[in-house]
C-alpha atoms as one frame of an Amber mdcrd trajectory, in Angstrom:
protein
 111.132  48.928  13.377 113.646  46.685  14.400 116.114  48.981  16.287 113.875
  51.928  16.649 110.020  53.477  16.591 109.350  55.726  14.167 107.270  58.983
  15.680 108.185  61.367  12.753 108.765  61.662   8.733 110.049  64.422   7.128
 109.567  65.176   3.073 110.401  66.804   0.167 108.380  67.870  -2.517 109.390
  67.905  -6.002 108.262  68.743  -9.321 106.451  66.911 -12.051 108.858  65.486
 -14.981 107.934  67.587 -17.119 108.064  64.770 -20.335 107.788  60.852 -20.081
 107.816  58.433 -22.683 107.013  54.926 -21.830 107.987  51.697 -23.973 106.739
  48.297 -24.433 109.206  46.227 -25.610 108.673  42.451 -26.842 111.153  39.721
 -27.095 111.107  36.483 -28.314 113.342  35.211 -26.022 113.843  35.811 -22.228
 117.332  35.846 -22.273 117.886  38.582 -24.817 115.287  40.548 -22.831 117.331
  40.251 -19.619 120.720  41.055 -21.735 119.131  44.166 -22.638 118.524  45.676
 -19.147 122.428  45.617 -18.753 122.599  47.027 -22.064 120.784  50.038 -21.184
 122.057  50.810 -17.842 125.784  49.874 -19.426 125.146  52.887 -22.322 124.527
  55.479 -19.192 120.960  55.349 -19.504 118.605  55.009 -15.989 115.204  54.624
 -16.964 112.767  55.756 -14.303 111.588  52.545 -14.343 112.647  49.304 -16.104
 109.964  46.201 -15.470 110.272  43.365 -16.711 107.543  40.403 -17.476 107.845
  36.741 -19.114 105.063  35.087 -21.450 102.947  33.334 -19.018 102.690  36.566
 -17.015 101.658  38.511 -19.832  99.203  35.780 -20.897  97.811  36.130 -17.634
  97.602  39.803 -16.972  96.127  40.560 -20.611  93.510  38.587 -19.887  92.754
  40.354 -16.762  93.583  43.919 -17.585  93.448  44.226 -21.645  96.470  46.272
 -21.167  98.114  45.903 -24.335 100.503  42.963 -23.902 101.250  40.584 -25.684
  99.180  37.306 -25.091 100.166  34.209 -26.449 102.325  32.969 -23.862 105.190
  32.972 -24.809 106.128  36.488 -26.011 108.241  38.562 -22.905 108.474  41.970
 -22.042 110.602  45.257 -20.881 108.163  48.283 -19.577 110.489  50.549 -20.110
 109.857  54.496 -18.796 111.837  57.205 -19.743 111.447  61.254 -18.076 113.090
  64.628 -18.114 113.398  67.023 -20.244 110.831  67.591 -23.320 114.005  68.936
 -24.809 116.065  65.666 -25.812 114.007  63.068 -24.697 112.983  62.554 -27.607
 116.306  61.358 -29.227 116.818  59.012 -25.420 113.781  57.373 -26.631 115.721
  56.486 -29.975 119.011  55.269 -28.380 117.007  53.251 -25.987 115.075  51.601
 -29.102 117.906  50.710 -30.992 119.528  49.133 -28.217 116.497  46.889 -27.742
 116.746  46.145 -31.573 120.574  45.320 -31.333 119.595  43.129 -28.379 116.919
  41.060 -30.279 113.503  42.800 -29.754 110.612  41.808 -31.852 108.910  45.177
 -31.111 109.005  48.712 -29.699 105.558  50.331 -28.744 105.384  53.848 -27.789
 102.646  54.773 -25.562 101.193  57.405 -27.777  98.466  58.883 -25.195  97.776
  59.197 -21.685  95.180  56.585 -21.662  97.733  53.887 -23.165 100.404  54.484
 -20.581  98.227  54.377 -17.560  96.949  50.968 -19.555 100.290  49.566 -19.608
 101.061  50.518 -16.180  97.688  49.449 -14.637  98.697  45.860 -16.301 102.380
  46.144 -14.507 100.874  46.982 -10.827  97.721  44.301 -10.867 100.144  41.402
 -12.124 100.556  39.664  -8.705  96.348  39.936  -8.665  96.082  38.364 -12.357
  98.221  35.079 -11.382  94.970  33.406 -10.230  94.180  32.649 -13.785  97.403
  30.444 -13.940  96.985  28.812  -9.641  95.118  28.710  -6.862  98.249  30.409
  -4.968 101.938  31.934  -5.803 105.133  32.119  -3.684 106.548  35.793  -4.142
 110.537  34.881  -4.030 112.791  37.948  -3.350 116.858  38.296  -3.914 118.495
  41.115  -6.152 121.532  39.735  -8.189 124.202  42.115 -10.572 122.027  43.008
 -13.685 125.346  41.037 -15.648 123.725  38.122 -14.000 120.223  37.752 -14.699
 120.189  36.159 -18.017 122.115  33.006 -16.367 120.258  33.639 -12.800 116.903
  33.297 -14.821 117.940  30.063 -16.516 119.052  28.848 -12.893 115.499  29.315
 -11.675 113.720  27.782 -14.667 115.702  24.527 -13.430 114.852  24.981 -10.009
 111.240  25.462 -10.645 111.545  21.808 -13.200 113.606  20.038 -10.001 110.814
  20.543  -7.452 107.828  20.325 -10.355 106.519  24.146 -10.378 105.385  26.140
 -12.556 107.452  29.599 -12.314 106.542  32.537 -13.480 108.445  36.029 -13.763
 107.768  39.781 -12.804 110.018  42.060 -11.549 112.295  45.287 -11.076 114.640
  44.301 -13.687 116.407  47.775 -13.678 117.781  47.104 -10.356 118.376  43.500
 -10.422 115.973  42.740  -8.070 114.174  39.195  -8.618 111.030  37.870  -7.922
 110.244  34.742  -9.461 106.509  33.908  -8.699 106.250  30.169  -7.864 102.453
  28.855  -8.083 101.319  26.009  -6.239  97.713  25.018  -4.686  98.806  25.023
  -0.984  95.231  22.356  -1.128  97.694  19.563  -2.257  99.709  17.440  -0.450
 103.096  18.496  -0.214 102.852  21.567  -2.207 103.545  23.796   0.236 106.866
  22.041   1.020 108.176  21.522  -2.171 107.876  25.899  -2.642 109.801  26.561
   0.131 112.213  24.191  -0.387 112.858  25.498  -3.970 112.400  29.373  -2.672
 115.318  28.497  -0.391 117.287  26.582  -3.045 117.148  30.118  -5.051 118.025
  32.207  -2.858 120.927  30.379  -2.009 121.784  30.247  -6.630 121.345  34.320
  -5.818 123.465  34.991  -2.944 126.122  32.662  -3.008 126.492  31.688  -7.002
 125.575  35.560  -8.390 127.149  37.368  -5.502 123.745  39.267  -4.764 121.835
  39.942  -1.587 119.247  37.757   0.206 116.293  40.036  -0.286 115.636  42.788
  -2.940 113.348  45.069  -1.426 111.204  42.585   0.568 112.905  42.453   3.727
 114.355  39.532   6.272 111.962  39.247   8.926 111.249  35.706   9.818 111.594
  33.532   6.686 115.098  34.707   5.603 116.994  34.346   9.263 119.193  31.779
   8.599 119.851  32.550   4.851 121.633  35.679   5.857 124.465  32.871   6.567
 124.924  32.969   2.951 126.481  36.291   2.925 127.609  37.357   6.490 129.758
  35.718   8.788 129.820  34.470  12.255 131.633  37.664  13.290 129.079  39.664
  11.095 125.858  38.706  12.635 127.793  38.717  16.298 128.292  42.225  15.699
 124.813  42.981  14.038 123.559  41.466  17.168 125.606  44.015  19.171 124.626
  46.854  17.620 120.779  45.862  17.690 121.118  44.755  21.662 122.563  48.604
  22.477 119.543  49.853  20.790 116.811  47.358  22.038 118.343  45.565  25.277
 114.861  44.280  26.124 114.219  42.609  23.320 110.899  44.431  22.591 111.046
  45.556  19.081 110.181  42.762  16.572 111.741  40.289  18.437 113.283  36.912
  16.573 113.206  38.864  13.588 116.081  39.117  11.469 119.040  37.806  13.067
 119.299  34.151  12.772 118.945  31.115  15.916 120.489  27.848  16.137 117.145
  26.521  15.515 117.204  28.132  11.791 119.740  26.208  10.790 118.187  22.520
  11.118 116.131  22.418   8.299 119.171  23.249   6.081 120.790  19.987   4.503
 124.374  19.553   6.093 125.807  20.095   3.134 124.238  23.962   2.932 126.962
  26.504   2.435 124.558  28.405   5.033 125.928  25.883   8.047 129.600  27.166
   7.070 128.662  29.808   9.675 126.309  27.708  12.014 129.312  25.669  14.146
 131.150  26.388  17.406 131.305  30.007  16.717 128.127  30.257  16.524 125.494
  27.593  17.419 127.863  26.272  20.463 127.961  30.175  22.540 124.386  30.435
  22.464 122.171  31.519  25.662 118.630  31.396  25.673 116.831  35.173  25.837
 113.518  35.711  27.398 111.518  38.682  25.976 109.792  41.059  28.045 106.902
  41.031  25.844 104.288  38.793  27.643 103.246  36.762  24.205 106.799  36.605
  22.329 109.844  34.480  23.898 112.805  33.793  21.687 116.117  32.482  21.441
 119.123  34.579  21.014 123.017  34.441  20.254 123.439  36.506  23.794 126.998
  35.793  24.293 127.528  36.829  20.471 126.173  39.795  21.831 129.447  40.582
  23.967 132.265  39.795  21.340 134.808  42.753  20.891 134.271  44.118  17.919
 136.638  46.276  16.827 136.361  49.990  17.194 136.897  51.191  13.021 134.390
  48.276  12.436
């Protein structure tokens, strides 16, 4: 952990649903696929789970997996899973269809049998394994943006992914907004590497600061996403964040350099980088450099930050 070590877990138990229905859904387009997910969610309706997939994902994990998709490229998907009930869910699977119908979809597939549910859900889980069959490698981007936002957030990557000259790919939590754009690349050619991160870091930025979301989903800050939280939070914000983490760690033991950005983050960022609105005097210029305890990890730290008054109801 970053603030703590966990030595304990406590859990609940609970029952079975007692009735699921799961739904493939195809679209033609990936726009009226994404429209739908805030269609659903906007009628009162939360799916256990609502995945979504693009063509060239489907192409790819059909061919691995036989799972029932669609696979000629081009066709997109909701896996849509509804449970409860056996009384009513019935007629939720009905309102949930004709939504996708008023929304555009091609087709609505009912798993009719155990068998073809675990088939569709086998092809769901091993779709990061099936993107060899379109690269050598894939970047796994992570942000979560309003569901409201995804059709124009989606469009927004595609042009990323045709500025830097990858091929982009899509599979992700739709139901919660989370995104996670798979960019592939063959880290064996020049400047491929480069040209990922550079474009993973252009869309998180489209995320955060155009759609109003969050810097990661589910995925977590750790390392790679330091400075990026300068998207969101302010000087004052991480200064405090800081704070709170330096009562509970003074040392500096637990994951240190993680999270919280340095000064040092901010230099690859182009000067014009809404990120450096947040790296100036405030910031960057009250510095002090932090030595870890830890005999193999040295970092360095917004100390002074550290010991800003922050306000007691904050």
């Amino acid at each position: 952990g970053t603030m703590a070590l966990v030595t304990g877990v406590t859990v609940q138990l609970l029952h079975m649903p007692e009735a699921v229905r799961t739904l493939l859904v195809i679209f033609d387009e990936l726009e009226a696929a994404s429209e739908t997910v805030g269609a659903i969610i906007a009628s009162g309706i939360i799916p256990a789970a609502l995945e979504m997939m693009d063509g060239p994902a489907c192409l790819a994990v059909e061919a691995a997996y036989h799972a029932g998709y669609p696979d000629d490229g081009k066709s997109n998907i909701l896996l849509i899973e509804l449970e409860g009930l056996s009384e009513g869910l019935d007629e939720l699977v009905e309102r949930v269809t004709a939504i996708c119908h008023e929304r555009g979809a091609r087709e609505v597939r009912a798993a009719n049998t155990a068998a073809e549910r675990d088939a569709l859900w086998a092809g769901r889980k091993g779709a990061l394994g099936a993107m060899g069959r379109l690269a050598p490698n894939y970047y796994l981007q992570d942000s979560v943006v309003p569901r409201t936002k995804l059709p124009a957030i989606l469009k927004r990557v595609a042009e990323v992914a045709k500025k830097y000259d990858l091929l982009v790919t899509n599979v992700f939590h739709a139901g919660d907004g989370n995104l996670h754009p798979l960019l592939l690349f063959d880290r064996r050619k020049a400047g491929d590497i480069e040209r990922v991160l550079a474009a993973a870091a252009e869309i998180t930025r489209i995320c955060v600061v155009e759609a109003g979301g969050a810097v990661s989903g589910e995925h977590g800050i750790g390392f790679e996403k330091r400075a990026a939280l300068a998207y969101a939070l302010s000087a004052a914000d991480l200064a405090a964040m800081e704070k709170v983490r330096r009562s509970f760690d003074p040392h500096n033991r637990l994951n240190p350099s993680k999270v919280l950005p340095t000064p040092e983050d901010f230099l690859k960022y182009p000067k014009d980088d809404p990120a450096l609105l947040v790296a100036n005097d405030s910031f960057v210029g009250t510095v002090g450099t932090h030595t870890s305890t830890s005999a193999h990890e040295h970092s360095t730290l917004p100390v002074e930050l550290a010991d800003i008054a922050v306000p007691a109801d904050d």
